Tab-separated table of C-alpha atoms in Angstrom:
chain	number	residue	atom	x	y	z
R	194	UNK	CA	160.468	200.039	108.947
R	195	UNK	CA	157.847	202.378	110.399
R	196	UNK	CA	154.223	202.033	111.457
R	197	UNK	CA	151.913	204.834	112.558
R	198	UNK	CA	154.867	207.168	112.041
R	199	UNK	CA	157.033	205.377	114.618
R	200	UNK	CA	160.170	203.327	113.965
R	201	UNK	CA	160.242	199.559	114.236
R	202	UNK	CA	163.906	198.659	114.591
R	203	UNK	CA	165.521	195.251	114.273
R	204	UNK	CA	162.285	193.528	115.281
R	205	UNK	CA	162.852	189.809	114.909
R	206	UNK	CA	160.214	187.149	115.435
R	207	UNK	CA	161.981	183.791	115.378
R	208	UNK	CA	160.282	180.435	115.589
R	209	UNK	CA	161.080	176.781	115.771
R	210	UNK	CA	158.694	173.901	115.270
R	211	UNK	CA	158.900	170.145	115.687
R	212	UNK	CA	156.591	167.316	114.692
R	213	UNK	CA	154.158	169.747	113.061
R	214	UNK	CA	151.942	166.993	111.629
R	215	UNK	CA	151.907	164.772	114.712
R	216	UNK	CA	152.212	166.409	118.108
R	217	UNK	CA	153.310	169.937	117.200
R	218	UNK	CA	155.668	171.837	119.456
R	219	UNK	CA	156.259	175.461	118.540
R	220	UNK	CA	158.532	177.960	120.265
R	221	UNK	CA	158.809	181.625	119.302
R	222	UNK	CA	160.850	184.579	120.502
R	223	UNK	CA	160.538	188.309	119.876
R	224	UNK	CA	163.377	190.823	120.091
R	225	UNK	CA	163.872	194.375	118.871
R	226	UNK	CA	162.572	197.905	119.390
R	227	UNK	CA	159.181	199.465	118.664
R	228	UNK	CA	158.857	203.234	118.792
R	229	UNK	CA	162.278	203.426	120.459
R	230	UNK	CA	161.237	201.061	123.272
R	231	UNK	CA	162.450	197.500	123.842
R	232	UNK	CA	160.342	194.587	122.641
R	233	UNK	CA	161.025	191.069	123.903
R	234	UNK	CA	159.077	187.913	124.400
R	235	UNK	CA	158.699	184.196	124.172
R	236	UNK	CA	155.967	181.635	123.910
R	237	UNK	CA	155.698	177.897	123.638
R	238	UNK	CA	152.706	176.099	122.134
R	239	UNK	CA	152.389	172.323	122.144
R	240	UNK	CA	149.732	169.743	121.363
R	241	UNK	CA	149.508	166.411	123.112
R	242	UNK	CA	146.971	163.796	122.175
R	243	UNK	CA	144.302	164.477	119.591
R	244	UNK	CA	142.953	167.744	120.973
R	245	UNK	CA	144.936	168.911	124.014
R	246	UNK	CA	146.949	172.127	123.661
R	247	UNK	CA	149.205	174.007	126.055
R	248	UNK	CA	150.409	177.599	125.701
R	249	UNK	CA	153.024	178.114	128.397
R	250	UNK	CA	154.753	180.376	128.781
R	251	UNK	CA	153.394	183.464	127.110
R	252	UNK	CA	155.666	186.313	128.143
R	253	UNK	CA	155.766	189.354	125.844
R	254	UNK	CA	156.771	192.924	126.726
R	255	UNK	CA	156.792	195.952	124.438
R	256	UNK	CA	157.724	199.158	126.240
R	257	UNK	CA	155.335	199.495	129.187
R	258	UNK	CA	152.938	196.804	127.916
R	259	UNK	CA	153.242	193.183	129.000
R	260	UNK	CA	151.204	190.040	128.418
R	261	UNK	CA	151.997	187.037	130.586
R	262	UNK	CA	150.339	183.739	131.302
R	263	UNK	CA	149.650	180.225	130.260
R	264	UNK	CA	146.645	178.241	129.052
R	265	UNK	CA	145.748	174.604	128.625
R	266	UNK	CA	142.933	173.418	126.356
R	267	UNK	CA	141.722	169.901	127.038
R	268	UNK	CA	138.449	168.276	126.063
R	269	UNK	CA	137.179	171.584	124.727
R	270	UNK	CA	137.681	173.353	128.081
R	271	UNK	CA	140.391	175.893	128.910
R	272	UNK	CA	142.316	176.411	132.124
R	273	UNK	CA	144.907	179.050	132.964
R	274	UNK	CA	145.439	182.767	133.295
R	275	UNK	CA	146.444	185.737	131.178
R	276	UNK	CA	147.569	189.061	132.643
R	277	UNK	CA	147.938	192.264	130.643
R	278	UNK	CA	149.520	195.349	132.171
R	279	UNK	CA	149.898	198.517	130.127
R	280	UNK	CA	151.338	201.781	131.362
R	281	UNK	CA	150.494	203.243	127.936
R	282	UNK	CA	148.949	201.272	125.070
R	283	UNK	CA	150.645	203.705	122.665
R	284	UNK	CA	153.709	201.491	123.078
R	285	UNK	CA	152.033	198.676	121.064
R	286	UNK	CA	150.050	200.849	118.616
R	287	UNK	CA	152.573	200.349	115.780
R	288	UNK	CA	152.249	196.562	116.124
R	289	UNK	CA	148.440	196.499	116.103
R	290	UNK	CA	148.329	199.184	113.378
R	291	UNK	CA	145.722	201.141	115.322
R	292	UNK	CA	146.145	204.355	117.291
R	293	UNK	CA	145.963	203.436	120.972
R	294	UNK	CA	146.701	205.106	124.285
R	295	UNK	CA	145.953	204.924	127.969
R	296	UNK	CA	146.678	202.590	130.812
R	297	UNK	CA	145.100	199.172	131.223
R	298	UNK	CA	145.420	196.397	133.752
R	299	UNK	CA	143.583	193.132	133.366
R	300	UNK	CA	143.580	189.508	134.365
R	301	UNK	CA	141.508	186.723	132.867
R	302	UNK	CA	141.313	183.321	134.539
R	303	UNK	CA	139.796	180.253	132.942
R	304	UNK	CA	138.943	177.088	134.821
R	305	UNK	CA	137.038	173.847	134.476
R	306	UNK	CA	134.348	173.234	137.062
R	307	UNK	CA	132.066	170.185	136.973
R	308	UNK	CA	132.821	169.599	133.305
R	309	UNK	CA	131.856	173.175	132.358
R	310	UNK	CA	133.886	176.232	131.469
R	311	UNK	CA	134.253	179.020	134.024
R	312	UNK	CA	135.881	182.406	133.523
R	313	UNK	CA	136.747	185.408	135.663
R	314	UNK	CA	137.831	188.844	134.488
R	315	UNK	CA	139.227	191.770	136.452
R	316	UNK	CA	140.205	194.920	134.580
R	317	UNK	CA	140.777	198.614	135.144
R	318	UNK	CA	141.621	201.552	132.892
R	319	UNK	CA	141.576	205.306	133.415
R	320	UNK	CA	141.487	206.742	129.892
R	321	UNK	CA	141.609	204.040	127.241
R	322	UNK	CA	141.616	204.782	123.506
R	323	UNK	CA	141.686	202.179	120.760
R	324	UNK	CA	141.095	203.557	117.287
R	325	UNK	CA	137.899	205.623	117.453
R	326	UNK	CA	136.709	203.998	120.684
R	327	UNK	CA	137.312	205.667	124.053
R	328	UNK	CA	136.558	204.438	127.560
R	329	UNK	CA	136.999	206.527	130.699
R	330	UNK	CA	137.407	204.954	134.142
R	331	UNK	CA	136.668	201.316	133.369
R	332	UNK	CA	136.345	198.851	136.241
R	333	UNK	CA	135.352	195.222	135.747
R	334	UNK	CA	135.115	192.322	138.168
R	335	UNK	CA	133.081	189.602	136.466
R	336	UNK	CA	132.757	185.830	136.758
R	337	UNK	CA	130.899	183.372	134.547
R	338	UNK	CA	130.183	179.718	135.262
R	339	UNK	CA	128.297	176.948	133.508
R	340	UNK	CA	129.564	177.919	130.078
R	341	UNK	CA	128.361	177.396	127.419
R	342	UNK	CA	125.112	175.535	128.251
R	343	UNK	CA	123.845	177.245	131.401
R	344	UNK	CA	125.759	180.492	131.777
R	345	UNK	CA	125.611	182.314	135.103
R	346	UNK	CA	127.176	185.767	135.293
R	347	UNK	CA	128.049	187.617	138.479
R	348	UNK	CA	129.994	190.757	139.308
R	349	UNK	CA	130.204	194.378	138.291
R	350	UNK	CA	131.209	196.406	135.261
R	351	UNK	CA	131.325	200.192	135.141
R	352	UNK	CA	132.584	202.960	132.887
R	353	UNK	CA	132.169	206.684	133.365
R	354	UNK	CA	132.082	207.326	129.609
R	355	UNK	CA	132.214	205.216	126.449
R	356	UNK	CA	132.508	206.676	122.940
R	357	UNK	CA	132.156	204.452	119.884
R	358	UNK	CA	130.900	204.892	116.318
R	359	UNK	CA	130.312	208.595	116.923
R	360	UNK	CA	128.025	207.976	119.907
R	361	UNK	CA	128.657	208.456	123.624
R	362	UNK	CA	127.207	206.884	126.755
R	363	UNK	CA	127.936	208.025	130.294
R	364	UNK	CA	127.519	206.558	133.751
R	365	UNK	CA	127.383	202.920	132.637
R	366	UNK	CA	126.920	200.380	135.444
R	367	UNK	CA	126.191	196.663	135.275
R	368	UNK	CA	125.571	194.546	138.346
R	369	UNK	CA	125.059	190.854	137.601
R	370	UNK	CA	123.688	188.501	140.221
R	371	UNK	CA	122.737	184.932	139.363
R	372	UNK	CA	119.262	183.931	140.472
């Protein structure tokens, strides 16, 4: 098979599920090659009780791109972390069926504080391209608390240049300080 002109060789996504109508437990593995680079991964998803879910582990690597982490959803609130590290997003372009390139490093953390959702995001990229969108020198360090009722955002977000839908913006800077 090929996608975006690159070979997808012996790519196998295998899964196993138990008690799918009661307390589902699902495990999946990924193995093969995408664009000549190794692809491997695993994840486990399980539900306990009426509405509690746990994704742990999530560990997927395709070439220079990896996604790792774990999340728990309980009472409508999430807790956990997800880290994405990409030496070159072109390594996953055939899987997302969109031209992509550039480096990216990001970490999202979710937590429960005082019965509310909180989230923190740190991300950097030098020259990111996803389809027709381009971002140069992205840096983000943001935190949100009190979600969803009384959101409070703090941190910084900057990009030297963003191109999307045929338009370009330069020198973008956001500084958020809760009052």
